[in-house]
PDB file of C-alpha atoms in Angstrom:
ATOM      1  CA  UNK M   1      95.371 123.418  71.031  1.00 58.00           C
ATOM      2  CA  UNK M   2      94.489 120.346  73.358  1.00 63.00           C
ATOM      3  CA  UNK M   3      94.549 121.127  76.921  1.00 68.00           C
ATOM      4  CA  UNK M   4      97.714 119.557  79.034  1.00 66.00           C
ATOM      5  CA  UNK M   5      95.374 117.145  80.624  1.00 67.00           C
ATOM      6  CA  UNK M   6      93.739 115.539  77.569  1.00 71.00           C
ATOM      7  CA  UNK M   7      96.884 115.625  76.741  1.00 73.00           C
ATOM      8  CA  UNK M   8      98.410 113.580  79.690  1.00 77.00           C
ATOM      9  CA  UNK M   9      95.189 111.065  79.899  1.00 80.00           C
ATOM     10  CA  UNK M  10      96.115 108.645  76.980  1.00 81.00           C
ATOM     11  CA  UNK M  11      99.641 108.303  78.961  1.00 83.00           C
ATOM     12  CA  UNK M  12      98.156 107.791  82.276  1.00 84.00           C
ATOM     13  CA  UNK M  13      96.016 105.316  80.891  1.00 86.00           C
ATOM     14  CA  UNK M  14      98.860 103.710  79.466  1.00 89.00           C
ATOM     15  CA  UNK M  15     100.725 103.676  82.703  1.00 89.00           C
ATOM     16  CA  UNK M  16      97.493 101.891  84.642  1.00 89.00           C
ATOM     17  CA  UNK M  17      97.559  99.418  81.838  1.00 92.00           C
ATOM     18  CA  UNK M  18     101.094  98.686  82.181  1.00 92.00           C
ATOM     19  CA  UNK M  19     100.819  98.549  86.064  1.00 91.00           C
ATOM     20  CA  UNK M  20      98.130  96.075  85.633  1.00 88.00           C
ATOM     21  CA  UNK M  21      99.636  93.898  83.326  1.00 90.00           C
ATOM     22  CA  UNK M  22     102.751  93.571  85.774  1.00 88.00           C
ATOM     23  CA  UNK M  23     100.442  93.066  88.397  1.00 86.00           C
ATOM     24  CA  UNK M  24      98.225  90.383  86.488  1.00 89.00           C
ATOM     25  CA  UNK M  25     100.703  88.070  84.743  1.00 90.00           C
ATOM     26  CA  UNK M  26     102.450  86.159  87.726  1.00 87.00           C
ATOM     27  CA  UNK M  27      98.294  84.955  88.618  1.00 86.00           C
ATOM     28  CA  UNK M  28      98.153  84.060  85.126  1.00 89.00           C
ATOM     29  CA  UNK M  29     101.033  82.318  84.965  1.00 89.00           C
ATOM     30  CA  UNK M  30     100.846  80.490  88.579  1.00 88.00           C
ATOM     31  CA  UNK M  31      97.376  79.447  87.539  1.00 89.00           C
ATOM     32  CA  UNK M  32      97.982  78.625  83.656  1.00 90.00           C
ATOM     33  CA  UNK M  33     101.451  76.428  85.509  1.00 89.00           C
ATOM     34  CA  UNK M  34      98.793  74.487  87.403  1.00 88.00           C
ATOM     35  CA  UNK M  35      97.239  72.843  84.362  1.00 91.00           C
ATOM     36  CA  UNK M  36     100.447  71.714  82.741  1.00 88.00           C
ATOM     37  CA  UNK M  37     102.577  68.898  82.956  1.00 86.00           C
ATOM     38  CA  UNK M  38     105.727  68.832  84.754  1.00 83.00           C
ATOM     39  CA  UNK M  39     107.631  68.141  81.076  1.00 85.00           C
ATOM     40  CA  UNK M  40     105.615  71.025  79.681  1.00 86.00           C
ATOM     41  CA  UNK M  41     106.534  73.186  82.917  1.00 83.00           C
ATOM     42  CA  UNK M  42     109.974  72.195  82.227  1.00 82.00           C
ATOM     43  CA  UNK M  43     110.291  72.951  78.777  1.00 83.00           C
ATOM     44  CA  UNK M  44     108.412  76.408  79.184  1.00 79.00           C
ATOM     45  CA  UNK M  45     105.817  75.772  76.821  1.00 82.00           C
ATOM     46  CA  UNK M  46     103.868  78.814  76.534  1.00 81.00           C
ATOM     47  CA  UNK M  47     101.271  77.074  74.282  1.00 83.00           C
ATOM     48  CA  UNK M  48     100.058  73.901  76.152  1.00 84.00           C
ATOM     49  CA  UNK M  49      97.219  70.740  76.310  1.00 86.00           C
ATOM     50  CA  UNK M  50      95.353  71.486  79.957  1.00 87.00           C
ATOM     51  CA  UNK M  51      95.329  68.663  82.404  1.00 88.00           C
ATOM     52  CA  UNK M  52      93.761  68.427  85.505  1.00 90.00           C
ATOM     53  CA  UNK M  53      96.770  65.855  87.138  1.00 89.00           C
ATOM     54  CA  UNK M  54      98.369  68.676  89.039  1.00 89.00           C
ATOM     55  CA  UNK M  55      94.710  69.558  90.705  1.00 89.00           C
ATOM     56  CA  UNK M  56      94.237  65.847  91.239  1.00 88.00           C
ATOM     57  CA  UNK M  57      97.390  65.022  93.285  1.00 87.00           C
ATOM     58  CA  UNK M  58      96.867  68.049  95.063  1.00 86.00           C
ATOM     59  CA  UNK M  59      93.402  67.733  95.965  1.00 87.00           C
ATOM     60  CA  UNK M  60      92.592  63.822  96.307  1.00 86.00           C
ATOM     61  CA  UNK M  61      96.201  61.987  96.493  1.00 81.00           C
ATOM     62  CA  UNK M  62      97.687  60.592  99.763  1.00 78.00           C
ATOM     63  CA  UNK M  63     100.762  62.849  99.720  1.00 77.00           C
ATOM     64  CA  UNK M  64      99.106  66.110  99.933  1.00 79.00           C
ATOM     65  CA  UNK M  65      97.501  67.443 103.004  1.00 85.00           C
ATOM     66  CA  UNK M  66      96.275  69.944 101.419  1.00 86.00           C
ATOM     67  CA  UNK M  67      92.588  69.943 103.004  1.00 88.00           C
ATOM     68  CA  UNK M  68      94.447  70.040 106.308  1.00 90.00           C
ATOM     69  CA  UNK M  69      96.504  72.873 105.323  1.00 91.00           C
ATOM     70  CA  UNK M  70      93.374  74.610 104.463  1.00 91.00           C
ATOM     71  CA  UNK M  71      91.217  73.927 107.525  1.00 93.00           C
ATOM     72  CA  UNK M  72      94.815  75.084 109.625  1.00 93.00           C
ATOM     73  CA  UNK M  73      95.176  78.613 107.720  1.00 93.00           C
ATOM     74  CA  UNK M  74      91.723  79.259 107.844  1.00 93.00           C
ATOM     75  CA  UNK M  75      91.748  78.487 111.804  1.00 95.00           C
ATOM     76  CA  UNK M  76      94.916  80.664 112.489  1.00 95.00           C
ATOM     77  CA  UNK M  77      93.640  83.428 109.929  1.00 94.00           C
ATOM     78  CA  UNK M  78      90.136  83.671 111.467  1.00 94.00           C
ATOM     79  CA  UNK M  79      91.338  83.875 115.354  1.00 95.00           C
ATOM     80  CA  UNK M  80      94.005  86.366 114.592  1.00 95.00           C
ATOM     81  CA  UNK M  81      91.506  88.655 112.501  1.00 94.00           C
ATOM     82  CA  UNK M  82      89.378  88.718 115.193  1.00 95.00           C
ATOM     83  CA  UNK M  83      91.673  88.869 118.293  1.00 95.00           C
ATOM     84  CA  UNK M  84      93.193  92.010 115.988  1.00 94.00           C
ATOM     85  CA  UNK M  85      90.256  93.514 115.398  1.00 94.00           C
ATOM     86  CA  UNK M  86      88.989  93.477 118.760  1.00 94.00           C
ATOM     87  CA  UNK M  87      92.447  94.542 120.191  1.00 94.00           C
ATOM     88  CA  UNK M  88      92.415  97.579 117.528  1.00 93.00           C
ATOM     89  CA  UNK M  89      89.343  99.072 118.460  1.00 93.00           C
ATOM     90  CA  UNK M  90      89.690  99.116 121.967  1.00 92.00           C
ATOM     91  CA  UNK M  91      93.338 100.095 121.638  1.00 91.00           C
ATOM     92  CA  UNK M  92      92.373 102.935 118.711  1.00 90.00           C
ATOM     93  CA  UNK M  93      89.609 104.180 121.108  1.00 90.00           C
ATOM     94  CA  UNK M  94      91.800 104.251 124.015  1.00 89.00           C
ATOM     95  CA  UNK M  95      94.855 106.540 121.524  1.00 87.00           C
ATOM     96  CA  UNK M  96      92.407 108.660 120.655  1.00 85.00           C
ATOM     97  CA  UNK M  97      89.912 109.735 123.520  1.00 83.00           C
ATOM     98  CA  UNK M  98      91.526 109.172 126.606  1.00 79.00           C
ATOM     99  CA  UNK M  99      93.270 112.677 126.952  1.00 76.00           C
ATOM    100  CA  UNK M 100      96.905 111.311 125.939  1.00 76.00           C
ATOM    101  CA  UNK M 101      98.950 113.803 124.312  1.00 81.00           C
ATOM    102  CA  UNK M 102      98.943 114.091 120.451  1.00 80.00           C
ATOM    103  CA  UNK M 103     102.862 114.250 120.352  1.00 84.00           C
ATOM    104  CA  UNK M 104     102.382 110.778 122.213  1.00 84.00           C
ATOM    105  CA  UNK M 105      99.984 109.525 119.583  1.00 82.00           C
ATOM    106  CA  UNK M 106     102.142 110.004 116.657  1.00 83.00           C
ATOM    107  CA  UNK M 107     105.427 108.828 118.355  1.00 85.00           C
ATOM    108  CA  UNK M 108     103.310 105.366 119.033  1.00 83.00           C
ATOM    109  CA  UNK M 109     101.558 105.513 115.734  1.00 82.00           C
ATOM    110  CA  UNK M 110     104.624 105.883 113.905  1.00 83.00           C
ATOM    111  CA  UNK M 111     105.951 103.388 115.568  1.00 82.00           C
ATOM    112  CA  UNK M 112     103.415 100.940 115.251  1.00 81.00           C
ATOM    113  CA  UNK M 113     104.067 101.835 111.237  1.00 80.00           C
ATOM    114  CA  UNK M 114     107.941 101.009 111.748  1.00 82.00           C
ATOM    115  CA  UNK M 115     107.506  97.870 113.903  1.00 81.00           C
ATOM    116  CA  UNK M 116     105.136  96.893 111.145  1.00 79.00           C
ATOM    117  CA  UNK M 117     107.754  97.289 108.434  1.00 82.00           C
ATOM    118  CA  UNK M 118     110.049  94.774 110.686  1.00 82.00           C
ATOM    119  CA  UNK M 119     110.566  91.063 108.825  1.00 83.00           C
ATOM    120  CA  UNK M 120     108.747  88.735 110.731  1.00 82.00           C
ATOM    121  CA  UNK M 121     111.516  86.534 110.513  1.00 82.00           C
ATOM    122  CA  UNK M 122     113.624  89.227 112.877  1.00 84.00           C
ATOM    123  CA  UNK M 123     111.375  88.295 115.751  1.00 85.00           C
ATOM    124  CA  UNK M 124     111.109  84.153 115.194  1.00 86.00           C
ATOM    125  CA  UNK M 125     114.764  83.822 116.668  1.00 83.00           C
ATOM    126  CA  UNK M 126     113.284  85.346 119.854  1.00 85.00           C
ATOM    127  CA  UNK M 127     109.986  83.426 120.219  1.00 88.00           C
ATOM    128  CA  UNK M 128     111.250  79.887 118.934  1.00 87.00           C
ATOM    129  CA  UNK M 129     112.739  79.184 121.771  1.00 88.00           C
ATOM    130  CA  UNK M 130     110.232  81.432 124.614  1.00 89.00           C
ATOM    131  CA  UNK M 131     107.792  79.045 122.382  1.00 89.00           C
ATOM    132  CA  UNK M 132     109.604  75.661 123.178  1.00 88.00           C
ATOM    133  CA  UNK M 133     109.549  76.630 126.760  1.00 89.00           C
ATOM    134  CA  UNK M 134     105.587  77.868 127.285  1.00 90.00           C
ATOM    135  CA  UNK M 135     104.665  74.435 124.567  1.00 88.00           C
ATOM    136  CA  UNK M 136     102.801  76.798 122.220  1.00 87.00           C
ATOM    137  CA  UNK M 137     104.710  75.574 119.267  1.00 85.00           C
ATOM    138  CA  UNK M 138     103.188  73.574 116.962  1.00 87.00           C
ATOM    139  CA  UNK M 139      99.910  75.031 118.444  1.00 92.00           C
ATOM    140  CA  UNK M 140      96.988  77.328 116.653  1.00 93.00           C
ATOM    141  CA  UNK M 141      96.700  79.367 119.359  1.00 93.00           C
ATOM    142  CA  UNK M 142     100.685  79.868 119.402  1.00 92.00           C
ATOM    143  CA  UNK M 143     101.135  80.626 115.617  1.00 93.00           C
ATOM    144  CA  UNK M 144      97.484  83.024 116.300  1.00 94.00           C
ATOM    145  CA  UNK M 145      99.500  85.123 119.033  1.00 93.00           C
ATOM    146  CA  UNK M 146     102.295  85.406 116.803  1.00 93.00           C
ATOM    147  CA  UNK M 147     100.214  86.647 113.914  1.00 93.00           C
ATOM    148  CA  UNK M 148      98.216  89.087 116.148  1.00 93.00           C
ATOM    149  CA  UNK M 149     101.728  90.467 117.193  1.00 91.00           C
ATOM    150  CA  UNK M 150     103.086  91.260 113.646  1.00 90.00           C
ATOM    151  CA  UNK M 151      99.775  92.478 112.030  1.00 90.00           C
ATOM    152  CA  UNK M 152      98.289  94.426 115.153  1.00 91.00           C
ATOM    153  CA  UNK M 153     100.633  97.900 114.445  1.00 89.00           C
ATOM    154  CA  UNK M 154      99.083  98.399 111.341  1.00 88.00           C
ATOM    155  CA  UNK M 155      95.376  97.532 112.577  1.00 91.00           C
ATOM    156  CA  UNK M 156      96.074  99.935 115.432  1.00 90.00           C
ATOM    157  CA  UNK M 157      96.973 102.469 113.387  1.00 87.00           C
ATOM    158  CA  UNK M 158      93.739 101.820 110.975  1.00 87.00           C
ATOM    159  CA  UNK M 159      91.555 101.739 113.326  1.00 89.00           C
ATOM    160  CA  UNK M 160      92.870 104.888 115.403  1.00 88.00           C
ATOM    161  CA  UNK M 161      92.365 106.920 112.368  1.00 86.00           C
ATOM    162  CA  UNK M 162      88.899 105.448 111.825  1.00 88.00           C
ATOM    163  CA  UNK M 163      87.336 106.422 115.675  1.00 88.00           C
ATOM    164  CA  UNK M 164      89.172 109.871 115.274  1.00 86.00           C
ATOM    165  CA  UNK M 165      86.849 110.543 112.630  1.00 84.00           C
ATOM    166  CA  UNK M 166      83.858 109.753 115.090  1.00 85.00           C
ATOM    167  CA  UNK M 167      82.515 113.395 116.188  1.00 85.00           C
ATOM    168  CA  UNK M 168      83.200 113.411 120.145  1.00 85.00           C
ATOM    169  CA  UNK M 169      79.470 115.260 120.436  1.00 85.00           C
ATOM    170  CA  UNK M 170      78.282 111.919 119.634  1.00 84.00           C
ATOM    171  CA  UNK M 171      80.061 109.998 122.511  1.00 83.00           C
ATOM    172  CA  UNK M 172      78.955 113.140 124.811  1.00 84.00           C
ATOM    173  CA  UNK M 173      75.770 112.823 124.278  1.00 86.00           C
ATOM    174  CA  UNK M 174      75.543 109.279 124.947  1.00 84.00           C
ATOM    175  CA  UNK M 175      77.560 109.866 128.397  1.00 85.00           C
ATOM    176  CA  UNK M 176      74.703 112.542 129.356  1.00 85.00           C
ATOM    177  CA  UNK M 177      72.082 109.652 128.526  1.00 83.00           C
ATOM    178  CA  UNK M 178      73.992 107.658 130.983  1.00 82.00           C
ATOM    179  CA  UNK M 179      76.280 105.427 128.859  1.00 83.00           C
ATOM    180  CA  UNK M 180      79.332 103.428 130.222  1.00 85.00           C
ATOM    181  CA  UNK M 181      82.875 102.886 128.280  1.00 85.00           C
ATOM    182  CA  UNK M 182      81.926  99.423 127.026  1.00 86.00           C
ATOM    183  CA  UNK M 183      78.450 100.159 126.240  1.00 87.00           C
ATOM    184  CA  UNK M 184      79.656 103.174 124.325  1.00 86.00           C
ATOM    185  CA  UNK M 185      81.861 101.550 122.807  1.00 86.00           C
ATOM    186  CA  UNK M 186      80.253  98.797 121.481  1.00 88.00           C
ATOM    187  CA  UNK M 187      76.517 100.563 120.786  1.00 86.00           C
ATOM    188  CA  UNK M 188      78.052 104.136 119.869  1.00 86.00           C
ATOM    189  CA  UNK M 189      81.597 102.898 118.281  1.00 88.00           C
ATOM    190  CA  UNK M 190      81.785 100.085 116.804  1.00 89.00           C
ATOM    191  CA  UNK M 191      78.945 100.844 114.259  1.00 88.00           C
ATOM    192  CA  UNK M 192      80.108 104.060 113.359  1.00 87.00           C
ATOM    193  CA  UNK M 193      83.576 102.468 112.727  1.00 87.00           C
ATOM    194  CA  UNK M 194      82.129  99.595 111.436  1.00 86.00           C
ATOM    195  CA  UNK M 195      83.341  99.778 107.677  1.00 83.00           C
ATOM    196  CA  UNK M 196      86.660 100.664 108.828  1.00 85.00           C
ATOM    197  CA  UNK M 197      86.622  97.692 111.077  1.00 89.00           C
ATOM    198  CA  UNK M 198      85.104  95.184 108.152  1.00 87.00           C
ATOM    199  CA  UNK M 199      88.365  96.904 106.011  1.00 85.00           C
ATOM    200  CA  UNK M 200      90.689  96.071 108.748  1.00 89.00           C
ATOM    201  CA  UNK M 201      89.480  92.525 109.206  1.00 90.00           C
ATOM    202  CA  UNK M 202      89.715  92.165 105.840  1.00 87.00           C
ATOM    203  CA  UNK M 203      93.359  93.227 105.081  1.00 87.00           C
ATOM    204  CA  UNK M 204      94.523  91.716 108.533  1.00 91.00           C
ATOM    205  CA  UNK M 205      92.801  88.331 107.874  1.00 91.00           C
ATOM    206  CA  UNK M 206      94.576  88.012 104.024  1.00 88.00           C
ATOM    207  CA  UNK M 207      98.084  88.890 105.484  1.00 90.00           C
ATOM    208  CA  UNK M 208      97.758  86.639 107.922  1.00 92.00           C
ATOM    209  CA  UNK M 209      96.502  84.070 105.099  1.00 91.00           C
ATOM    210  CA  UNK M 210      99.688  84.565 103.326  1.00 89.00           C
ATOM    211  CA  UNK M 211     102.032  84.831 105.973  1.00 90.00           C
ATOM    212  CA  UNK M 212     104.965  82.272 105.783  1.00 89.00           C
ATOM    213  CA  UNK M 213     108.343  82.854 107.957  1.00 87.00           C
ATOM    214  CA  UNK M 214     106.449  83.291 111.084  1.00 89.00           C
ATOM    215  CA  UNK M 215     104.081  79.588 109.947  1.00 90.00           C
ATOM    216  CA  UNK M 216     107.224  77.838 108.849  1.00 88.00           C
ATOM    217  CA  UNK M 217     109.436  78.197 112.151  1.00 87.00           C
ATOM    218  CA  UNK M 218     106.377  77.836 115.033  1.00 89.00           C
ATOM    219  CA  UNK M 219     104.363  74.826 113.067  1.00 88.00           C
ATOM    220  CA  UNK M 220     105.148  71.246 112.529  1.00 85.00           C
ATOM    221  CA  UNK M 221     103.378  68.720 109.829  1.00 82.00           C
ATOM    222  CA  UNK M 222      99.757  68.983 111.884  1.00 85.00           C
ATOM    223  CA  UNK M 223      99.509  72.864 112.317  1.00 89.00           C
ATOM    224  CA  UNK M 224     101.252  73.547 108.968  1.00 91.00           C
ATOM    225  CA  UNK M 225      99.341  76.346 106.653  1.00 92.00           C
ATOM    226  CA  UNK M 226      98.861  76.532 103.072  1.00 91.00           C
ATOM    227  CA  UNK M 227     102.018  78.500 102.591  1.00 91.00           C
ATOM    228  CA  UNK M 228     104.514  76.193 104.161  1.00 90.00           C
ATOM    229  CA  UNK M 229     102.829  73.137 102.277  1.00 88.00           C
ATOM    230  CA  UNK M 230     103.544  75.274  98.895  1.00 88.00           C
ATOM    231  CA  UNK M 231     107.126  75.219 100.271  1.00 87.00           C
ATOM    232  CA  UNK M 232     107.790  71.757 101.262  1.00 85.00           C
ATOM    233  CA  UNK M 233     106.955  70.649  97.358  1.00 84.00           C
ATOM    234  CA  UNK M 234     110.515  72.007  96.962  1.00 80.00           C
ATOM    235  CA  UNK M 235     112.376  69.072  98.117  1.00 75.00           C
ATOM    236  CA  UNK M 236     116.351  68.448  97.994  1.00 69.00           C
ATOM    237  CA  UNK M 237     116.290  65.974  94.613  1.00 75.00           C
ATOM    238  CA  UNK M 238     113.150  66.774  93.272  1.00 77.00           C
ATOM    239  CA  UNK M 239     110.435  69.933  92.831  1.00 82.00           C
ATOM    240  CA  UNK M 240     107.002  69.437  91.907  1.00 86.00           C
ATOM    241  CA  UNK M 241     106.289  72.654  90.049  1.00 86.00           C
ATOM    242  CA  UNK M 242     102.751  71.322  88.944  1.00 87.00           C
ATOM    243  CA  UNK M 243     101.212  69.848  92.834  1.00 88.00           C
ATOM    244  CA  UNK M 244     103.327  73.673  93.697  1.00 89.00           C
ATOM    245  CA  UNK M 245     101.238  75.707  91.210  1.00 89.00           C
ATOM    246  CA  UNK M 246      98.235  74.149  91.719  1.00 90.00           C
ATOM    247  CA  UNK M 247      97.860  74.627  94.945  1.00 90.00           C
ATOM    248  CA  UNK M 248      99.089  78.550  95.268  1.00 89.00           C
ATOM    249  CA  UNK M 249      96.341  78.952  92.661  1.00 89.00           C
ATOM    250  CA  UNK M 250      93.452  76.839  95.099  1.00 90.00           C
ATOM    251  CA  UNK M 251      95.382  79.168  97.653  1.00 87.00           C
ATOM    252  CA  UNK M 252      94.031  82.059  95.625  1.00 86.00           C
ATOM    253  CA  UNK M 253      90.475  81.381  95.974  1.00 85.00           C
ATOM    254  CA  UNK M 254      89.573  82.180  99.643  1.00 82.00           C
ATOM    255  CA  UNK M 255      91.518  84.712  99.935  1.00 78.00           C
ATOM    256  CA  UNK M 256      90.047  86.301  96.277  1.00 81.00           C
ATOM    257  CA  UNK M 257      86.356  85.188  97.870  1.00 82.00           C
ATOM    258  CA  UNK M 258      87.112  87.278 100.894  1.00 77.00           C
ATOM    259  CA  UNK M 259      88.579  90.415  98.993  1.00 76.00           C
ATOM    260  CA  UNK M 260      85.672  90.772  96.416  1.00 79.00           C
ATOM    261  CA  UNK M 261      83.123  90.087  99.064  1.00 75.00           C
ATOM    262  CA  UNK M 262      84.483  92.915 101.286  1.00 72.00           C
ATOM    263  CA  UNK M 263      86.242  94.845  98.286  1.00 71.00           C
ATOM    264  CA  UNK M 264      83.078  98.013  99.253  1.00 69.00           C
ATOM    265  CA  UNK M 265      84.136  97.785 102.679  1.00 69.00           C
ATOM    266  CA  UNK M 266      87.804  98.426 101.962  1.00 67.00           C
ATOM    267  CA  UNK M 267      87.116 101.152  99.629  1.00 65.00           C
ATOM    268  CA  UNK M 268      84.609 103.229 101.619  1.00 63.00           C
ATOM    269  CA  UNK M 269      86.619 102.179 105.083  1.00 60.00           C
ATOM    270  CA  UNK M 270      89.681 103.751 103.587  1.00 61.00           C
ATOM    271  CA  UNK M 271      88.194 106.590 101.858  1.00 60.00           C
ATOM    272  CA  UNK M 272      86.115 107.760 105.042  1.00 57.00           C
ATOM    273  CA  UNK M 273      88.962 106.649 107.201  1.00 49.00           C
ATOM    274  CA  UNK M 274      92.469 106.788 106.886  1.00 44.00           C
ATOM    275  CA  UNK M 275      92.948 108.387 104.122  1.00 44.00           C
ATOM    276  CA  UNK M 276      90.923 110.929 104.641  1.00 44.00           C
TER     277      UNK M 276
END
């Protein structure tokens, strides 16, 4: 008689495949949206002639900004990933090795995990206005603070995780040979940590990519990102599905770029990390 798991494989592998299908078909369908027309869009035509009009408008007409929106997300995505990153391994170094109590650690921890799980939106009612007042709206630097504030709990919490797994004979060591807390940190650390940290900047900088409700309250028509232009093709009398497709599929590809060219970082960050 078979064994129970050759028995349970097939249905596993079923299960992935279903997974991935649900996972797969809204790309394929933004993307395969993009190259029809706006009848054909309309209609729902599943079989359809390509055109490139959608990508056109999008990418060379007057009404679009969309090389704007581009240059703004990638600004506010790059400064945040790195003002999180930088802010995560101090602050996960500090959690960790400076004596404070473990029943401390895991009450701020966890709560870093539940102030992460907080909609965004719940906290733009309270900086709007603090925002009018100091003139960082409409600002990159504004809309990077804001992003650094909702996506540093979980970077924290990453990169905690990551230095605890750094043996503390190591950091000894270098203290005997003389070593201060920056230089430790930054010679002794930061490369040990260093494909956590790559996994961190990686996940931090693609959530801040795609964030929306924070970008669409605290930026006006020059600091807009790509999200909030996908948004605005949804006008009161009219919605351009096409220019709309189009451009959350060029949305994709930076953001894709990023993911595969880090996607070994993530992996063996997480496996050696966090999750171990």
């Amino acid at each position: 008689m078979m064994p129970f798991e050759k028995r349970v494989v097939p249905f596993f592998h079923l299960f992935l495949i279903v997974i991935a299908i649900f996972v797969l078909v809204p790309f394929v369908w933004i993307i395969a949206a993009g190259f029809k027309t706006q009848i054909s869009l309309l209609q729902g035509e599943i079989f359809f002639t390509p055109t490139l009009a959608s990508f056109r408008e999008v990418l060379f007409s007057r009404t679009t900004e969309f090389m704007d929106n581009t240059f703004n997300s990638l600004v506010v995505a790059t400064a945040s990933t790195i003002g999180i990153c930088f802010v995560a391994t101090l602050g996960g170094y500090a959690i960790e090795r400076l004596g404070t109590s473990r029943l401390v650690v895991h009450a701020l921890l966890g709560w870093a995990i539940v102030f992460h799980m907080v909609p965004p939106i719940t906290l733009v009612a309270a900086w709007f206005p603090l925002y009018r007042e100091l003139g960082l709206d409409n600002t990159y630097f504004g809309l990077a603070l804001a992003h650094v504030a909702v996506h540093l709990p979980m970077a924290l919490w990453l990169m905690a995780n990551f230095v605890r797994e750094v043996p503390v004979e190591l950091e000894e060591a270098a203290r005997i040979d003389g070593c201060s807390t920056p230089y430790l940190i930054w010679k002794v650390i930061v490369p040990l940590v260093a494909p956590g940290l790559a996994a961190t900047a990686i996940l931090t900088f693609i959530f801040s990519w795609n964030e929306f409700a924070v970008a669409l309250n605290l930026t006006a028509k020059q600091t807009a990102t790509i999200p909030v232009a996908i948004a605005k093709f949804a006008q009161g009398y009219e919605i351009k599905y096409g220019e709309m497709a189009a451009t959350a599929a060029l949305s994709l590809v930076p953001a894709l770029a990023f993911l595969l060219f880090g996607q070994r970082y993530i992996v063996k960050g997480l496996t050696t990390g966090a999750v171990k």
